[in-house]
Short mmCIF file of C-alpha atoms and ligand atoms in Angstrom, two decimals:
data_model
loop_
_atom_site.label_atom_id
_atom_site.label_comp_id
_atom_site.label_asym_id
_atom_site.label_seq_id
_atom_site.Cartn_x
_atom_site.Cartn_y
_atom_site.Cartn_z
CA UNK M 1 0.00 0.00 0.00
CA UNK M 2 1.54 3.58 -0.80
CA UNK M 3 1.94 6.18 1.59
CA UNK M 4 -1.02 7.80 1.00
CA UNK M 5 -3.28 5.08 0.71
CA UNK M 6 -2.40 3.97 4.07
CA UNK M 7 -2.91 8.35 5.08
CA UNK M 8 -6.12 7.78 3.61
CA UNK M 9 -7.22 5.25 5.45
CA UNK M 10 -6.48 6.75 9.20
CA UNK M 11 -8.10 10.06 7.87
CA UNK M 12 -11.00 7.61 7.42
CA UNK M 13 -11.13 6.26 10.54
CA UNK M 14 -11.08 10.17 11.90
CA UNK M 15 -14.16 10.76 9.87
CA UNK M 16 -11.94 12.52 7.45
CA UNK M 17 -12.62 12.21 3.33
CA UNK M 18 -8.64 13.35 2.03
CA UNK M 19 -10.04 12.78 -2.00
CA UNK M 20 -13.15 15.33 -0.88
CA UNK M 21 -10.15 17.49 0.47
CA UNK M 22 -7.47 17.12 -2.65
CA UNK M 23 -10.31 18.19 -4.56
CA UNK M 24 -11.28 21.05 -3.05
CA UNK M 25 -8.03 22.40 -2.52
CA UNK M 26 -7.20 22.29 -5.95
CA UNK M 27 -9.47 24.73 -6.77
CA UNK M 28 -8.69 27.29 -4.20
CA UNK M 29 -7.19 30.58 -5.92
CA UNK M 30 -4.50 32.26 -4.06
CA UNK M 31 -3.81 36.32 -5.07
CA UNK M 32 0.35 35.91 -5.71
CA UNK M 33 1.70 39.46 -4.56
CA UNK M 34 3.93 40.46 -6.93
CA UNK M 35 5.98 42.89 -5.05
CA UNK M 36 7.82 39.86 -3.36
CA UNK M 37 10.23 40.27 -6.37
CA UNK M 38 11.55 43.38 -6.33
CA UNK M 39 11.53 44.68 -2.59
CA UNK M 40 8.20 46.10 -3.18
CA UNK M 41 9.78 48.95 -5.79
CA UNK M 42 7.64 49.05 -8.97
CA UNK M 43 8.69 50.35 -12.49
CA UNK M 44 6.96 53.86 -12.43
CA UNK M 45 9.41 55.98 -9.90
CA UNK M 46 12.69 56.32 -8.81
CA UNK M 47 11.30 57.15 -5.16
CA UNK M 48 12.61 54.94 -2.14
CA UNK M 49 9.92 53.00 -0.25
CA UNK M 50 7.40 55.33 2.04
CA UNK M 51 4.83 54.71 3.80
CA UNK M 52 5.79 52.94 6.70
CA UNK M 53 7.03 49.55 5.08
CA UNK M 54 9.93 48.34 4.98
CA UNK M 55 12.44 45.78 3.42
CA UNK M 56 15.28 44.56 4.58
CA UNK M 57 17.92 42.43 3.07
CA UNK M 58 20.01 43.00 -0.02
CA UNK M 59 20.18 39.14 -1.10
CA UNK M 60 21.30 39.43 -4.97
CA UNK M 61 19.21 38.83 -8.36
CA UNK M 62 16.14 41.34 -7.19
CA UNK M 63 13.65 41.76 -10.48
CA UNK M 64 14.04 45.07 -12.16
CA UNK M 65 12.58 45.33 -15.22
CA UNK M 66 8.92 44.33 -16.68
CA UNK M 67 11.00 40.82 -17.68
CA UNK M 68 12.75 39.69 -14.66
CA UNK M 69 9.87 40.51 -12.63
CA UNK M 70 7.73 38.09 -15.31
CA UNK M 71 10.54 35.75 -15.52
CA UNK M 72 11.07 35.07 -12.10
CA UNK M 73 7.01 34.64 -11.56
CA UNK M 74 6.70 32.37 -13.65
CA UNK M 75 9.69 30.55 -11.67
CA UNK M 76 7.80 30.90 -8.44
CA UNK M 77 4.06 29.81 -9.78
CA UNK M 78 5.84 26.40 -11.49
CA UNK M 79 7.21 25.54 -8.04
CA UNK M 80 3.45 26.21 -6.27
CA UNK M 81 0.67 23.95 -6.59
CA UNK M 82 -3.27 25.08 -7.71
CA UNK M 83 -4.81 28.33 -8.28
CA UNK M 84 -3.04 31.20 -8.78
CA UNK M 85 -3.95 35.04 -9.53
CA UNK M 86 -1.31 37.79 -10.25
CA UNK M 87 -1.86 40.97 -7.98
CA UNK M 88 -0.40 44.16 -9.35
CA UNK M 89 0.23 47.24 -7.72
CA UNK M 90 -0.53 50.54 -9.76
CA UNK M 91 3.28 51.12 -9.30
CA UNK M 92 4.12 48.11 -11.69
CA UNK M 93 2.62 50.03 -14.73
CA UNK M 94 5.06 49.15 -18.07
CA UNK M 95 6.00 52.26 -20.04
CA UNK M 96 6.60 51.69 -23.92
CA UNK M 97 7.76 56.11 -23.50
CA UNK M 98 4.34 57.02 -22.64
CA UNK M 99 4.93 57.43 -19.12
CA UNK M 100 2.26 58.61 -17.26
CA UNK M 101 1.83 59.77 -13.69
CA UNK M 102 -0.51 57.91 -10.72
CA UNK M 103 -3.69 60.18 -11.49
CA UNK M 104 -3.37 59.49 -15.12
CA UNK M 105 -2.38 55.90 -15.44
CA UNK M 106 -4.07 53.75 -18.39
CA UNK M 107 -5.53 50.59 -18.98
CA UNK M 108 -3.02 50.76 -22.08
CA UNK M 109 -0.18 50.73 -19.32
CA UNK M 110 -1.26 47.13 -17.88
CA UNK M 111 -1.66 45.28 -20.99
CA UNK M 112 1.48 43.78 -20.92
CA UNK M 113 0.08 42.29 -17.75
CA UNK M 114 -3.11 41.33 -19.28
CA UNK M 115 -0.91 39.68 -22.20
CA UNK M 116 0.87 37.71 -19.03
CA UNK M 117 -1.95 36.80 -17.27
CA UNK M 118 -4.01 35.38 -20.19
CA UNK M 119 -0.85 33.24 -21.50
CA UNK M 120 -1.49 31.66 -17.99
CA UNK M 121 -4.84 31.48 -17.22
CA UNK M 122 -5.17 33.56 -14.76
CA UNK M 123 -6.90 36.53 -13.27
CA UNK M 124 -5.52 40.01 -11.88
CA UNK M 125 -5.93 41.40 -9.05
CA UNK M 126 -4.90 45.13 -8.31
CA UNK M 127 -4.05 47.94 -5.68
CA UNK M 128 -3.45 51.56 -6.04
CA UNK M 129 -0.48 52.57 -4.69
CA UNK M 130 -0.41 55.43 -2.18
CA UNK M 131 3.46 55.46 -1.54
CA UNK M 132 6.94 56.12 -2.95
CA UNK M 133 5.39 58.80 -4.63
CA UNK M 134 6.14 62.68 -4.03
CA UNK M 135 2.33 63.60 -4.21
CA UNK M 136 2.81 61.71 -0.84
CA UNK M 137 2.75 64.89 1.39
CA UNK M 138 3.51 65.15 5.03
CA UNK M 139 2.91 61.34 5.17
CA UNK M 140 -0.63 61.89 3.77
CA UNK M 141 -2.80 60.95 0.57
CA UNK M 142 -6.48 60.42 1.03
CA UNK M 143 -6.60 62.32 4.06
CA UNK M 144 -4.65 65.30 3.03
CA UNK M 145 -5.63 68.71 4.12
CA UNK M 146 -4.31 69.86 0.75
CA UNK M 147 -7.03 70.06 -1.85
CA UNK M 148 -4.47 69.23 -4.98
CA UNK M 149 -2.40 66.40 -3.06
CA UNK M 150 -6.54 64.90 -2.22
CA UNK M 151 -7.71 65.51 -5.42
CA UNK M 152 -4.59 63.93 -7.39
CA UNK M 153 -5.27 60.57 -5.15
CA UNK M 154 -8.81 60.38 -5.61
CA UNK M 155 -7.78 60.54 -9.32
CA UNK M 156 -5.36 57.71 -8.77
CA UNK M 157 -7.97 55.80 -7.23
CA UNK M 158 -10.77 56.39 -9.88
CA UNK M 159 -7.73 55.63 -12.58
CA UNK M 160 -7.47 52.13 -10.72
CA UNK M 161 -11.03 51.21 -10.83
CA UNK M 162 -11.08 51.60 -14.60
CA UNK M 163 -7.45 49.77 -14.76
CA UNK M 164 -9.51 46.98 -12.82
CA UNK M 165 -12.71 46.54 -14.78
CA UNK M 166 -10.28 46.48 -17.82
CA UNK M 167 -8.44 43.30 -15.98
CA UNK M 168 -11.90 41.79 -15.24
CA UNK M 169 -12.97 42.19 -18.88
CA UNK M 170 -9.58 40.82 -20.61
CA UNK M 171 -9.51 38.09 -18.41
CA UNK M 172 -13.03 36.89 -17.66
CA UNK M 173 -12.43 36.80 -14.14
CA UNK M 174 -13.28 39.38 -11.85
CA UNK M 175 -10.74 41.70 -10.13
CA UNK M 176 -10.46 42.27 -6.19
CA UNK M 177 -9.23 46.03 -6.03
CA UNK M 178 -7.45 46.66 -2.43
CA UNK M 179 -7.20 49.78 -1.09
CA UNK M 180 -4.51 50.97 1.31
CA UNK M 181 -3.13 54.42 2.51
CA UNK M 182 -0.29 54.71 4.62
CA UNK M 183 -1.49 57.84 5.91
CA UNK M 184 -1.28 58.98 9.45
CA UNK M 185 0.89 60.36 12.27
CA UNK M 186 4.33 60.17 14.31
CA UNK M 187 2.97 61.28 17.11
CA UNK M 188 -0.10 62.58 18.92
CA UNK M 189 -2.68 64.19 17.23
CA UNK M 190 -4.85 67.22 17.68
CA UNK M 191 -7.14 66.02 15.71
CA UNK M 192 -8.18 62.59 14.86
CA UNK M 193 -11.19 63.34 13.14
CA UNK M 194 -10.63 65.33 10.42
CA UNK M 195 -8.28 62.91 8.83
CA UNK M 196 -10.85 60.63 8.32
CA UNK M 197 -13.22 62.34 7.87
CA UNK M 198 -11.59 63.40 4.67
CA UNK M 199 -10.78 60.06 3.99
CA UNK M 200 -14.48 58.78 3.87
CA UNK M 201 -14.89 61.75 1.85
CA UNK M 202 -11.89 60.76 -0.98
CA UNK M 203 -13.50 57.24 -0.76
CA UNK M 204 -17.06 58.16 -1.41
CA UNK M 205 -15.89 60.31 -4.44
CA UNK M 206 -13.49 57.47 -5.87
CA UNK M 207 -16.32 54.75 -5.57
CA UNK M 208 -19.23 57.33 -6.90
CA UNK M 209 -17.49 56.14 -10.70
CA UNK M 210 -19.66 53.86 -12.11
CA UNK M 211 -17.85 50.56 -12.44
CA UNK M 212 -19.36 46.84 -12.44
CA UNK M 213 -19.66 45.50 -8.95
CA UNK M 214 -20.02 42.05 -10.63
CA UNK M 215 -16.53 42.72 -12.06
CA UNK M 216 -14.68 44.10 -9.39
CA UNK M 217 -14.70 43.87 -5.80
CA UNK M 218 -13.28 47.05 -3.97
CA UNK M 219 -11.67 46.06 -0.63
CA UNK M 220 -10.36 48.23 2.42
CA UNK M 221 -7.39 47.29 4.33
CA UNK M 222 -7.10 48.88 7.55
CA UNK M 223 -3.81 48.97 9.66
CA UNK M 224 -2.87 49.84 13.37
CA UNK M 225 0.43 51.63 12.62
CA UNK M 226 3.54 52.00 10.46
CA UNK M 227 7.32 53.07 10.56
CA UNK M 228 7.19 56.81 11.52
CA UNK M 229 3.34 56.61 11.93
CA UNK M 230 3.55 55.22 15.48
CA UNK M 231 0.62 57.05 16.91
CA UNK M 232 -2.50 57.37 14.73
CA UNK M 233 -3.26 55.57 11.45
CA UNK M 234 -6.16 57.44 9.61
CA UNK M 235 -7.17 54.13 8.27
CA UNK M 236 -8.06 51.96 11.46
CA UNK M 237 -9.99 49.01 11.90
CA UNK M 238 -12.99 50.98 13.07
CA UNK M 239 -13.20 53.16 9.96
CA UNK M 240 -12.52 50.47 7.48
CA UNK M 241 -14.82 47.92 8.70
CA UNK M 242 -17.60 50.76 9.21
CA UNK M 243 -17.14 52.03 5.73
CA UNK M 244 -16.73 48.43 4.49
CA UNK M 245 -19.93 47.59 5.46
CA UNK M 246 -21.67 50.82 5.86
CA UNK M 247 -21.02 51.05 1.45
CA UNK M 248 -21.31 47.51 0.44
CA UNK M 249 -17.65 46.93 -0.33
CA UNK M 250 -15.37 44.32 0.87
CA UNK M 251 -13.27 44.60 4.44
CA UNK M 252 -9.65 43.55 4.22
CA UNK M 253 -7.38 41.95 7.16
CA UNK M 254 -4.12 41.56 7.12
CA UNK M 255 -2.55 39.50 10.03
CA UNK M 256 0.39 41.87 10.58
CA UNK M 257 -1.78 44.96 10.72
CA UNK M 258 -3.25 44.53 14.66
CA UNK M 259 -1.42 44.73 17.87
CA UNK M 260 0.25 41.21 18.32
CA UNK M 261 -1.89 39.40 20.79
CA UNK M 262 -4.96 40.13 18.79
CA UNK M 263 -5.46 37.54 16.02
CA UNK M 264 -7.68 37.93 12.66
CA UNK M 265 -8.07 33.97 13.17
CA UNK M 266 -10.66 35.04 15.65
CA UNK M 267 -11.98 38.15 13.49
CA UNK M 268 -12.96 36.29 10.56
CA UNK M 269 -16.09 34.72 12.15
CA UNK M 270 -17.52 37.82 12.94
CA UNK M 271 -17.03 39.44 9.28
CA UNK M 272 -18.24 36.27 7.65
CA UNK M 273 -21.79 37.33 9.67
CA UNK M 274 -22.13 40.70 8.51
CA UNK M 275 -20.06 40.39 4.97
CA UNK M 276 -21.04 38.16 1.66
CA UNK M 277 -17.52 38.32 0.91
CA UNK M 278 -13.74 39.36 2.80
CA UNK M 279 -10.46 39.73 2.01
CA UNK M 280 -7.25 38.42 3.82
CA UNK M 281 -3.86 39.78 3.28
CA UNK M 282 -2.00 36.86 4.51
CA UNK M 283 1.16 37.51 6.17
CA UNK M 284 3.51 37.06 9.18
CA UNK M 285 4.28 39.94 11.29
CA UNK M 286 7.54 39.24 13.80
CA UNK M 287 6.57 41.69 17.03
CA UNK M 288 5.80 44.32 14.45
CA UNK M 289 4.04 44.48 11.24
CA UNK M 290 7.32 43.18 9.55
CA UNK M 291 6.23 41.05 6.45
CA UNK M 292 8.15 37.83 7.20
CA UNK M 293 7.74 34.87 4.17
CA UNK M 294 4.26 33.28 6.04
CA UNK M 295 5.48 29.68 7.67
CA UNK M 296 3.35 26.88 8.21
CA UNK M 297 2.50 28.46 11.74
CA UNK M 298 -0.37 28.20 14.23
CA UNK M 299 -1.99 31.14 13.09
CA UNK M 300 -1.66 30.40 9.64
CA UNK M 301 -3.58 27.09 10.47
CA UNK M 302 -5.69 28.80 12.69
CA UNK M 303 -6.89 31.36 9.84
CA UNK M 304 -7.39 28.50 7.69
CA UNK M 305 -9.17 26.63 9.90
CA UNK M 306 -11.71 29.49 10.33
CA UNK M 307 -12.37 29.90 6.26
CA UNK M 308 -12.85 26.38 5.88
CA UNK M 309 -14.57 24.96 9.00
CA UNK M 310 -17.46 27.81 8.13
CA UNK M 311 -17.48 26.45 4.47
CA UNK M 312 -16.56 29.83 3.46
CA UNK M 313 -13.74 29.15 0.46
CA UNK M 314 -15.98 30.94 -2.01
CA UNK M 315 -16.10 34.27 0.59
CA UNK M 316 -12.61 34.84 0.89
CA UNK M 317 -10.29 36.10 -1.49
CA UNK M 318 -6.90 35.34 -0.04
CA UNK M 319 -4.15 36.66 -0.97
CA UNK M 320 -0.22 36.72 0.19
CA UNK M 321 1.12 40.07 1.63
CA UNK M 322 4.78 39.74 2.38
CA UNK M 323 8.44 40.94 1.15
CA UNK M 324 12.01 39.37 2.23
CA UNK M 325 14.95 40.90 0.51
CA UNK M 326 17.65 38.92 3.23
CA UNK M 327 16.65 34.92 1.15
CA UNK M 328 16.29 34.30 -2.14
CA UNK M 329 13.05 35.74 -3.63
CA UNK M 330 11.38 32.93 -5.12
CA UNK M 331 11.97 31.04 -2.30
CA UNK M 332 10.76 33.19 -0.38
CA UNK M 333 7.43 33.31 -2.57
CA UNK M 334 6.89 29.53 -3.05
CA UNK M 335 7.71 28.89 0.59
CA UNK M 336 5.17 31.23 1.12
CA UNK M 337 2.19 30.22 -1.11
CA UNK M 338 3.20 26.65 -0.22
CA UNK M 339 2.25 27.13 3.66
CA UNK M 340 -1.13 29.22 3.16
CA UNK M 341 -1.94 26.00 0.62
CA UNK M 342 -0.11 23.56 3.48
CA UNK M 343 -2.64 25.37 6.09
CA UNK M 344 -5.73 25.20 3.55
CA UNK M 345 -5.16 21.32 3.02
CA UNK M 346 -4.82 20.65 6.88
CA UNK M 347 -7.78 22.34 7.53
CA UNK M 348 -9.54 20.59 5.02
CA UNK M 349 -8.54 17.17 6.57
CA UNK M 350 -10.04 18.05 10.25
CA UNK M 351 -13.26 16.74 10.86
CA UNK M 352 -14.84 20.48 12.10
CA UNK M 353 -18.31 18.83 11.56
CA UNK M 354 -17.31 16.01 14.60
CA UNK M 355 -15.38 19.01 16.53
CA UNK M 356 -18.14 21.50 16.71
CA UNK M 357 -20.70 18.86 18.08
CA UNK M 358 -18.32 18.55 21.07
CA UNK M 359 -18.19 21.72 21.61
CA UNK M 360 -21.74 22.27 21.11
CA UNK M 361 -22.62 19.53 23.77
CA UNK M 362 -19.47 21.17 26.13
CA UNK M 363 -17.48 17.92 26.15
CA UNK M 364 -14.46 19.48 26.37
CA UNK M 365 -12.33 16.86 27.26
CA UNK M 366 -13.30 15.17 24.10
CA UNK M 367 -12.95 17.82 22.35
CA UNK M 368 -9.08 18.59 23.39
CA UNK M 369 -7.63 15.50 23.18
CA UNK M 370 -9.53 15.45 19.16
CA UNK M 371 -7.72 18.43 19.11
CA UNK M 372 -4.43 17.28 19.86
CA UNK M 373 -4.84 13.75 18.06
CA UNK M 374 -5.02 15.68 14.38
CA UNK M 375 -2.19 17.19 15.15
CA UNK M 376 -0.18 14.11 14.12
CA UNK M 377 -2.07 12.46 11.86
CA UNK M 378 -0.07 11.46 8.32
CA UNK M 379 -0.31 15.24 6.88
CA UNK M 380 2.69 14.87 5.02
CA UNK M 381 1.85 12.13 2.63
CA UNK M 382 -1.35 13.63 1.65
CA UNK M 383 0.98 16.75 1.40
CA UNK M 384 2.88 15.14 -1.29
CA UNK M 385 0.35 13.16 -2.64
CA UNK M 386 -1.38 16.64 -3.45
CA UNK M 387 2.38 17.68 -5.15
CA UNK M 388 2.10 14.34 -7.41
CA UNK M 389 -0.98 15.31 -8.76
CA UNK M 390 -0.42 18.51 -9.17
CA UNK M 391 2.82 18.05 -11.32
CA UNK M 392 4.72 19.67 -8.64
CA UNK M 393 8.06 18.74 -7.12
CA UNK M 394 8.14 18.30 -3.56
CA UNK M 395 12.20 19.89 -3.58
CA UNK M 396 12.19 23.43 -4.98
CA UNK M 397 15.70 24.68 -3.17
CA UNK M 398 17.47 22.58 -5.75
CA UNK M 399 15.74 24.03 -8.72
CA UNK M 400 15.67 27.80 -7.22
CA UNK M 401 19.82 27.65 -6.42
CA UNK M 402 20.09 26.83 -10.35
CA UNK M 403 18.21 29.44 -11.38
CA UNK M 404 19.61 31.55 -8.77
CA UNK M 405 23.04 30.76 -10.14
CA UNK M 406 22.18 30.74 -14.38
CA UNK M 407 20.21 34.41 -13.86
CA UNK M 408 20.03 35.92 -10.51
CA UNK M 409 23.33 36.34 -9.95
CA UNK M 410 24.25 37.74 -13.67
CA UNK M 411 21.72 40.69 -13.00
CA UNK M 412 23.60 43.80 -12.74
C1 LIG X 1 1.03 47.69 4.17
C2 LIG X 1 -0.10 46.85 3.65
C3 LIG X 1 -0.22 46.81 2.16
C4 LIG X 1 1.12 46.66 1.46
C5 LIG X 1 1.02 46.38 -0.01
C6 LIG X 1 2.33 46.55 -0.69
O1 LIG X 1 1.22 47.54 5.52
O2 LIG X 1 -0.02 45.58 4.17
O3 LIG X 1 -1.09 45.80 1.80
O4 LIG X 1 1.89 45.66 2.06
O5 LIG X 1 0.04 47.13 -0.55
ZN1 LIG X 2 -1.39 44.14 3.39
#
């Protein structure tokens, strides 16, 4: 008997179907972020990152051009099993000299993208970017008290919105639009309100455009704090979930975004009840919102756990949110996308159905030592049974050094 027919089996006897699971899996779609391959720089500016991120590292071969950054995708998505969507930042616009600043960019400056995306397959996902940019002023975008600097944003996002229902169209499959502003302050302000006020304002004049909500699916990340922006964010979890919900469009967590004992594991039960659909930037914050490559962790699980044990797979768009310049890129991306899948499959072979009883009729004894049990059932070999059939090698270091070595290290 192989491996995995004898895995199969003592899933069985834990009430646990692992074909029901391979299947499913398979046709889970995971949003690649595309900034994992060049430090999160783009193609449209010669600005250093703002905005309170950060990368560190200076590991060699980082994409810099339209083709390395294509190239070394397509590395990364060979070495990762199932569904995959590309998600763009504005900032990763391709100018053939037409170049064409953040409140005026074009469909016409994505199609290389599109061109990419439909060789593959695959959808697009997209996200204006409100950083790195010198419209960027006193740390603000959305929220600025500055009429042009507001009004040049609001233009960037109504650009993106059109950008996105172009992806959506070319592709035939719809586009989740995230937006993000860094904006906020170092330290204490006088006023908190007016901020967002203005925000909700820029918002509601961005999403009065007319666009196809069966098409594209705005979403609003919120964040506790950033680098230099310590004190107030203008875009908190109150305002983004309010306005979320409040306007019909889609709330977006992302793990590294909330102080550190508070975990979106737990959140995600309590947007599924008042949300059709949400949006996860998945991530892994080390004591600060630091974008570590996401391991196969407990809170990975645990988020996993909550999206499938609620049969919600077809509410949340999940995405990867993360950017290591100090180990090889593409590692760092298929490690990555390999542990949100690794965490997907796992909780797809726990028997939540059996679980949830126990809880239900408060044997908790039961219902621990169930707990613990899974915990070392055969996950491996349905691991690399899933590889098999997916056409995917279970070792990608060896694969990644030789590329590393033919065209990383030759890049200039
Ligand atoms: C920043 C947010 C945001 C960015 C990307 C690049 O803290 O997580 O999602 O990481 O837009
Ligand atoms: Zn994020």
């Amino acid at each position: 008997m192989s491996r995995y027919d004898e895995a199969k089996k003592l899933y069985a006897d834990l009430g646990v179907d692992t074909e029901k699971a391979l299947n499913t899996l398979k046709d889970v779609t995971i949003s690649v972020h595309c900034w994992q391959g060049d430090d999160v720089v783009g193609f449209d500016s010669k600005e250093s990152l703002s905005g309170g991120i950060q990368t560190t590292g200076n590991y060699p071969g980082k994409a810099s051009t339209p083709a390395e950054l294509m190239s070394d995708l397509d590395k990364a998505f060979s070495l990762v099993p199932g569904k995959k969507k590309l998600n763009l930042h504005a900032c990763y616009a391709i100018f053939d000299g037409d170049f064409a600043d953040r409140d005026a960019l074009q469909p016409k400056h994505f199609q290389k993208w599109v061109d990419y995306a439909k060789d593959r397959g695959m959808g697009i996902d997209f996200n204006p970017t409100y950083f790195s940019h010198p419209m960027v002023k006193d740390g603000l975008t959305l929220s600025s008290p500055d009429d042009e600097v507001r009004a040049f944003w609001v233009k960037h996002g109504i650009q993106c919105l059109k950008i996105s229902e172009y992806f959506a169209n070319e592709t035939g499959i719809p586009c989740v639009m995230n937006i993000w502003i860094p904006d906020g302050y170092k330290d204490i302000p006088a006023d908190r309100y007016s901020p967002r006020a203005r925000f909700k304002k820029s918002l509601d004049e961005i999403l009065s455009t007319p666009y196809d909500k069966s098409k594209v699916y705005v979403t609003l990340e919120s964040k506790v704090f950033g680098i230099g922006l310590e004190s107030y964010t203008v875009g908190s979890a109150e305002f983004t979930l309010s306005y979320s919900t409040k306007n019909g469009i889609t709330p977006l967590m992302d793990n590294g975004h909330y102080h550190p004992t508070e975990l979106v594991s737990d959140k995600i039960a309590s947007l599924l009840l008042f949300n059709e659909k949400i949006a996860l930037h998945v991530t892994r914050g080390v004591r600060w919102d630091s974008d570590h490559v996401v391991l196969y962790d407990d809170e990975t699980k645990e988020i996993a756990k909550e999206i499938v044990a609620h049969d919600a797979l077809d509410r949340v768009f999940i995405a990867t949110d993360y950017f290591d310049a100090s180990i090889n890129r593409i590692s760092a991306w298929v490690t990555g996308l390999r542990n949100v899948q690794k965490a997907l499959l796992n909780a797809l072979l726990t028997p939540h159905d059996k679980m949830k009883e126990l809880q239900k009729d408060g044997k908790f004894t039961d219902l621990m030592v169930m707990q613990e049990d899974i915990k070392t059932a055969p996950f491996g070999d349905i691991w690399a049974e899933y590889l098999a059939r997916e056409g995917i090698k279970a070792d990608y270091l060896a694969e990644i050094k030789e590329y590393e070595e033919k065209v990383l290290v030759k890049r200039v």
